[in-house]
């Protein structure tokens, strides 16, 4: 995503009603204090007890917002580390006004500061950065280090769904599954030719780009 320095994007994020920030939650008009006051209180953010699903590395939000449009009884939180990319998702939400969508600008490493144990129903990872050097393996979002974090915030029968065009990253991700104590529930090396896994598939921005170039899309769904 070549959108890293759009002037004013941080100001938009600081003021947007669709963005949840640290110390964002209030009670009786009073701030609940520093840190992620929303942790364990997401039902208050959305005003309902619907399941919460998150996309980590959401990009401009195409996938998450289409999911939210199709599933009004599920709440969605999009996580993105770059302000200028998140800005595009906020701009879409300003038009669509989906009540079941919120965004967070943060580095995924801190995910356990934001969600309590078992608070999340499903995690989506789409076209995650590959971090090709071995010494950076633990930064890959499907790494065992991240799976340990997902294990904490996901409810017991929650799943992680991962899509990518990157074969090396996918093979790495598959190897990490048993190492982290997870199991593969479903897997394909060509999502768009897999009638079952592709049913109801929502294309991400990167998926549209790579599949239009003829590249296969890899996907797994994993559980503990
Ligand atoms: N998911 C979108 C798609 O499939 O079109 C965007 C894919 S893009 C290759 C990866 C996105 O994840 C970028 O916007 C990047 O800033 C974000 N990202 C990568 N690592 C992240 C992390 N550790 N925490 C939060 N966001 C991250």
CSV table of C-alpha atoms and ligand atoms in Angstrom, one decimal:
chain,number,residue,atom,x,y,z
A,1,UNK,CA,0.0,0.0,0.0
A,2,UNK,CA,1.7,3.2,-1.1
A,3,UNK,CA,-0.3,5.6,1.1
A,4,UNK,CA,1.9,6.1,4.0
A,5,UNK,CA,2.0,9.9,4.3
A,6,UNK,CA,-1.3,11.6,3.6
A,7,UNK,CA,-1.2,14.9,5.5
A,8,UNK,CA,-4.0,15.1,8.1
A,9,UNK,CA,-4.7,11.4,8.3
A,10,UNK,CA,-3.7,11.2,12.0
A,11,UNK,CA,-6.1,14.1,12.7
A,12,UNK,CA,-9.0,12.4,11.0
A,13,UNK,CA,-8.3,9.2,12.9
A,14,UNK,CA,-8.1,11.1,16.2
A,15,UNK,CA,-11.5,12.5,15.6
A,16,UNK,CA,-13.4,9.8,13.8
A,17,UNK,CA,-16.4,8.3,15.6
A,18,UNK,CA,-15.6,5.0,13.8
A,19,UNK,CA,-12.1,4.6,15.4
A,20,UNK,CA,-11.6,3.2,18.8
A,21,UNK,CA,-8.6,4.7,20.6
A,22,UNK,CA,-6.8,4.1,23.8
A,23,UNK,CA,-8.8,5.5,26.8
A,24,UNK,CA,-11.7,5.8,24.4
A,25,UNK,CA,-14.3,4.2,26.6
A,26,UNK,CA,-16.3,6.4,29.0
A,27,UNK,CA,-18.9,5.7,31.6
A,28,UNK,CA,-21.3,8.3,32.8
A,29,UNK,CA,-19.5,10.9,30.8
A,30,UNK,CA,-16.2,10.1,32.5
A,31,UNK,CA,-13.2,8.6,30.8
A,32,UNK,CA,-12.3,5.1,32.0
A,33,UNK,CA,-8.7,6.0,32.1
A,34,UNK,CA,-5.5,5.4,30.2
A,35,UNK,CA,-4.9,2.3,28.2
A,36,UNK,CA,-7.3,0.2,26.3
A,37,UNK,CA,-10.4,0.7,28.3
A,38,UNK,CA,-12.4,-1.2,25.7
A,39,UNK,CA,-10.7,-4.5,26.6
A,40,UNK,CA,-13.5,-6.8,27.8
A,41,UNK,CA,-16.1,-4.1,27.0
A,42,UNK,CA,-16.7,-4.4,23.3
A,43,UNK,CA,-20.3,-5.2,23.8
A,44,UNK,CA,-20.6,-1.6,25.2
A,45,UNK,CA,-18.8,-0.2,22.2
A,46,UNK,CA,-21.3,-1.8,19.8
A,47,UNK,CA,-24.3,-1.6,22.2
A,48,UNK,CA,-25.1,-5.3,21.7
A,49,UNK,CA,-23.8,-8.8,22.5
A,50,UNK,CA,-23.2,-9.9,18.9
A,51,UNK,CA,-20.1,-11.9,18.1
A,52,UNK,CA,-16.9,-9.9,17.4
A,53,UNK,CA,-14.7,-10.7,14.4
A,54,UNK,CA,-11.5,-8.9,13.5
A,55,UNK,CA,-9.3,-8.5,10.5
A,56,UNK,CA,-5.6,-7.8,11.3
A,57,UNK,CA,-3.9,-5.8,8.6
A,58,UNK,CA,-7.2,-4.7,7.1
A,59,UNK,CA,-5.7,-2.3,4.5
A,60,UNK,CA,-8.4,0.0,3.1
A,61,UNK,CA,-11.2,-2.2,4.4
A,62,UNK,CA,-12.9,-3.5,1.3
A,63,UNK,CA,-13.2,-7.1,2.7
A,64,UNK,CA,-14.2,-6.2,6.2
A,65,UNK,CA,-16.9,-3.7,5.2
A,66,UNK,CA,-18.5,-6.0,2.7
A,67,UNK,CA,-18.6,-8.7,5.4
A,68,UNK,CA,-20.2,-6.2,7.7
A,69,UNK,CA,-22.7,-5.2,5.1
A,70,UNK,CA,-23.7,-8.8,4.5
A,71,UNK,CA,-23.8,-9.8,8.2
A,72,UNK,CA,-25.5,-7.0,10.3
A,73,UNK,CA,-25.7,-9.3,13.3
A,74,UNK,CA,-22.0,-9.6,13.6
A,75,UNK,CA,-19.6,-6.9,14.8
A,76,UNK,CA,-16.4,-6.3,12.9
A,77,UNK,CA,-13.2,-4.6,14.1
A,78,UNK,CA,-10.5,-3.7,11.5
A,79,UNK,CA,-7.0,-3.3,12.6
A,80,UNK,CA,-4.4,-1.5,10.5
A,81,UNK,CA,-1.0,0.0,11.5
A,82,UNK,CA,-0.7,2.7,8.9
A,83,UNK,CA,-2.8,5.9,9.3
A,84,UNK,CA,-2.9,6.7,5.6
A,85,UNK,CA,-4.3,3.3,4.8
A,86,UNK,CA,-6.8,3.4,7.6
A,87,UNK,CA,-7.9,6.8,6.4
A,88,UNK,CA,-9.3,5.1,3.2
A,89,UNK,CA,-11.4,2.7,5.3
A,90,UNK,CA,-12.7,5.6,7.4
A,91,UNK,CA,-13.7,7.5,4.3
A,92,UNK,CA,-15.7,4.4,3.0
A,93,UNK,CA,-17.4,4.0,6.4
A,94,UNK,CA,-18.4,7.7,6.4
A,95,UNK,CA,-20.4,6.9,3.2
A,96,UNK,CA,-21.6,3.4,4.2
A,97,UNK,CA,-22.3,4.2,7.9
A,98,UNK,CA,-22.3,0.5,8.9
A,99,UNK,CA,-23.2,0.4,12.6
A,100,UNK,CA,-21.3,-2.9,13.1
A,101,UNK,CA,-17.9,-1.7,12.1
A,102,UNK,CA,-15.1,-0.1,14.1
A,103,UNK,CA,-11.4,0.5,13.4
A,104,UNK,CA,-8.2,0.6,15.4
A,105,UNK,CA,-4.9,2.0,14.3
A,106,UNK,CA,-2.4,-0.2,16.0
A,107,UNK,CA,0.5,-2.7,15.6
A,108,UNK,CA,-0.9,-6.2,15.8
A,109,UNK,CA,1.7,-7.1,18.4
A,110,UNK,CA,-0.5,-5.4,21.1
A,111,UNK,CA,-3.7,-7.2,20.2
A,112,UNK,CA,-4.0,-8.8,23.7
A,113,UNK,CA,-4.2,-5.3,25.2
A,114,UNK,CA,-7.3,-4.6,23.3
A,115,UNK,CA,-9.4,-7.8,23.5
A,116,UNK,CA,-10.0,-9.9,26.7
A,117,UNK,CA,-9.7,-13.6,26.8
A,118,UNK,CA,-12.3,-15.3,24.6
A,119,UNK,CA,-13.8,-11.9,23.5
A,120,UNK,CA,-13.2,-12.6,19.7
A,121,UNK,CA,-15.2,-15.0,17.7
A,122,UNK,CA,-13.0,-15.1,14.5
A,123,UNK,CA,-9.8,-13.6,13.2
A,124,UNK,CA,-9.1,-12.9,9.5
A,125,UNK,CA,-5.6,-12.5,8.1
A,126,UNK,CA,-5.6,-11.4,4.5
A,127,UNK,CA,-2.5,-11.1,2.4
A,128,UNK,CA,-0.3,-10.5,5.4
A,129,UNK,CA,3.1,-9.0,4.9
A,130,UNK,CA,5.6,-11.9,4.2
A,131,UNK,CA,8.6,-10.7,6.1
A,132,UNK,CA,10.8,-13.0,3.9
A,133,UNK,CA,14.0,-12.9,6.0
A,134,UNK,CA,14.2,-15.9,8.5
A,135,UNK,CA,15.2,-13.5,11.3
A,136,UNK,CA,11.8,-11.7,10.9
A,137,UNK,CA,9.7,-14.9,11.0
A,138,UNK,CA,8.1,-14.0,14.3
A,139,UNK,CA,6.7,-10.8,12.8
A,140,UNK,CA,4.6,-12.8,10.3
A,141,UNK,CA,1.0,-12.7,11.3
A,142,UNK,CA,0.5,-16.5,11.0
A,143,UNK,CA,3.6,-17.2,13.0
A,144,UNK,CA,3.5,-19.4,16.2
A,145,UNK,CA,4.2,-16.2,18.2
A,146,UNK,CA,1.1,-14.5,16.8
A,147,UNK,CA,-1.0,-17.8,17.1
A,148,UNK,CA,-0.2,-17.7,20.8
A,149,UNK,CA,-1.8,-14.3,21.0
A,150,UNK,CA,-4.8,-15.3,19.0
A,151,UNK,CA,-5.2,-18.3,21.3
A,152,UNK,CA,-5.7,-15.8,24.2
A,153,UNK,CA,-8.3,-13.6,22.6
A,154,UNK,CA,-10.3,-16.2,20.6
A,155,UNK,CA,-13.2,-18.0,22.2
A,156,UNK,CA,-12.9,-21.8,22.5
A,157,UNK,CA,-14.4,-22.7,19.2
A,158,UNK,CA,-13.1,-19.6,17.4
A,159,UNK,CA,-11.1,-19.9,14.1
A,160,UNK,CA,-8.4,-18.1,12.2
A,161,UNK,CA,-8.9,-17.7,8.5
A,162,UNK,CA,-5.8,-16.8,6.4
A,163,UNK,CA,-5.6,-16.0,2.7
A,164,UNK,CA,-2.5,-15.2,0.7
A,165,UNK,CA,-1.0,-15.3,-2.8
A,166,UNK,CA,2.5,-16.0,-1.3
A,167,UNK,CA,3.3,-19.7,-1.5
A,168,UNK,CA,6.4,-19.5,0.8
A,169,UNK,CA,4.4,-17.6,3.5
A,170,UNK,CA,1.5,-20.1,3.2
A,171,UNK,CA,3.9,-23.1,3.6
A,172,UNK,CA,5.4,-21.4,6.6
A,173,UNK,CA,2.0,-20.8,8.0
A,174,UNK,CA,1.0,-24.4,7.5
A,175,UNK,CA,4.1,-25.6,9.4
A,176,UNK,CA,3.4,-23.2,12.3
A,177,UNK,CA,-0.1,-24.7,12.9
A,178,UNK,CA,0.8,-27.9,14.7
A,179,UNK,CA,3.9,-26.2,16.3
A,180,UNK,CA,1.5,-23.8,18.0
A,181,UNK,CA,-1.0,-26.6,19.0
A,182,UNK,CA,-3.6,-25.7,16.4
A,183,UNK,CA,-5.3,-27.9,13.8
A,184,UNK,CA,-6.2,-27.4,10.2
A,185,UNK,CA,-9.9,-27.4,9.6
A,186,UNK,CA,-9.9,-26.6,5.9
A,187,UNK,CA,-7.1,-25.8,3.4
A,188,UNK,CA,-6.8,-25.1,-0.3
A,189,UNK,CA,-3.9,-24.2,-2.7
A,190,UNK,CA,-6.4,-22.7,-5.2
A,191,UNK,CA,-9.2,-21.0,-3.4
A,192,UNK,CA,-11.0,-19.8,-6.5
A,193,UNK,CA,-11.2,-23.3,-7.9
A,194,UNK,CA,-12.5,-24.8,-4.6
A,195,UNK,CA,-16.3,-24.6,-4.8
A,196,UNK,CA,-16.8,-25.2,-1.1
A,197,UNK,CA,-14.2,-22.8,0.4
A,198,UNK,CA,-14.9,-20.2,-2.3
A,199,UNK,CA,-18.6,-20.1,-1.5
A,200,UNK,CA,-19.4,-16.6,-0.2
A,201,UNK,CA,-15.8,-15.6,-0.7
A,202,UNK,CA,-15.3,-11.9,-0.4
A,203,UNK,CA,-12.3,-10.7,-2.4
A,204,UNK,CA,-9.8,-8.3,-0.7
A,205,UNK,CA,-8.1,-5.6,-2.6
A,206,UNK,CA,-4.9,-7.6,-2.9
A,207,UNK,CA,-6.9,-10.8,-3.8
A,208,UNK,CA,-8.5,-8.9,-6.8
A,209,UNK,CA,-5.1,-7.7,-7.9
A,210,UNK,CA,-3.2,-11.0,-7.7
A,211,UNK,CA,-6.0,-13.3,-8.9
A,212,UNK,CA,-6.5,-11.1,-12.0
A,213,UNK,CA,-2.8,-11.7,-12.8
A,214,UNK,CA,-3.6,-15.5,-12.7
A,215,UNK,CA,-2.0,-16.2,-9.4
A,216,UNK,CA,-3.6,-18.9,-7.2
A,217,UNK,CA,-4.9,-17.9,-3.8
A,218,UNK,CA,-4.0,-20.1,-0.8
A,219,UNK,CA,-6.3,-20.3,2.2
A,220,UNK,CA,-6.6,-22.1,5.5
A,221,UNK,CA,-9.0,-22.2,8.3
A,222,UNK,CA,-7.5,-23.3,11.6
A,223,UNK,CA,-8.9,-24.2,15.1
A,224,UNK,CA,-7.5,-25.4,18.4
B,1,LIG,N1,-5.8,-7.2,3.9
B,1,LIG,C1,-5.7,-6.2,2.8
B,1,LIG,C2,-5.9,-6.9,1.5
B,1,LIG,O1,-5.9,-8.2,1.5
B,1,LIG,O2,-6.2,-6.3,0.5
B,1,LIG,C3,-4.4,-5.5,2.8
B,1,LIG,C4,-3.2,-6.4,2.6
B,1,LIG,S1,-1.6,-5.5,2.7
B,1,LIG,C5,-0.5,-6.5,1.9
B,1,LIG,C6,-1.2,-5.7,4.4
B,1,LIG,C7,-1.8,-4.7,5.3
B,1,LIG,O3,-1.6,-5.1,6.6
B,1,LIG,C8,-1.1,-3.3,5.2
B,1,LIG,O4,-2.1,-2.3,5.1
B,1,LIG,C9,-0.3,-3.2,6.4
B,1,LIG,O5,-0.1,-1.9,6.8
B,1,LIG,C10,-1.1,-4.0,7.4
B,1,LIG,N2,-0.2,-4.7,8.4
B,1,LIG,C11,0.9,-5.4,8.2
B,1,LIG,N3,1.4,-5.9,9.4
B,1,LIG,C12,0.6,-5.3,10.3
B,1,LIG,C13,0.7,-5.4,11.7
B,1,LIG,N4,1.7,-6.1,12.4
B,1,LIG,N5,-0.2,-4.7,12.5
B,1,LIG,C14,-1.2,-4.0,11.8
B,1,LIG,N6,-1.3,-3.9,10.5
B,1,LIG,C15,-0.4,-4.6,9.8
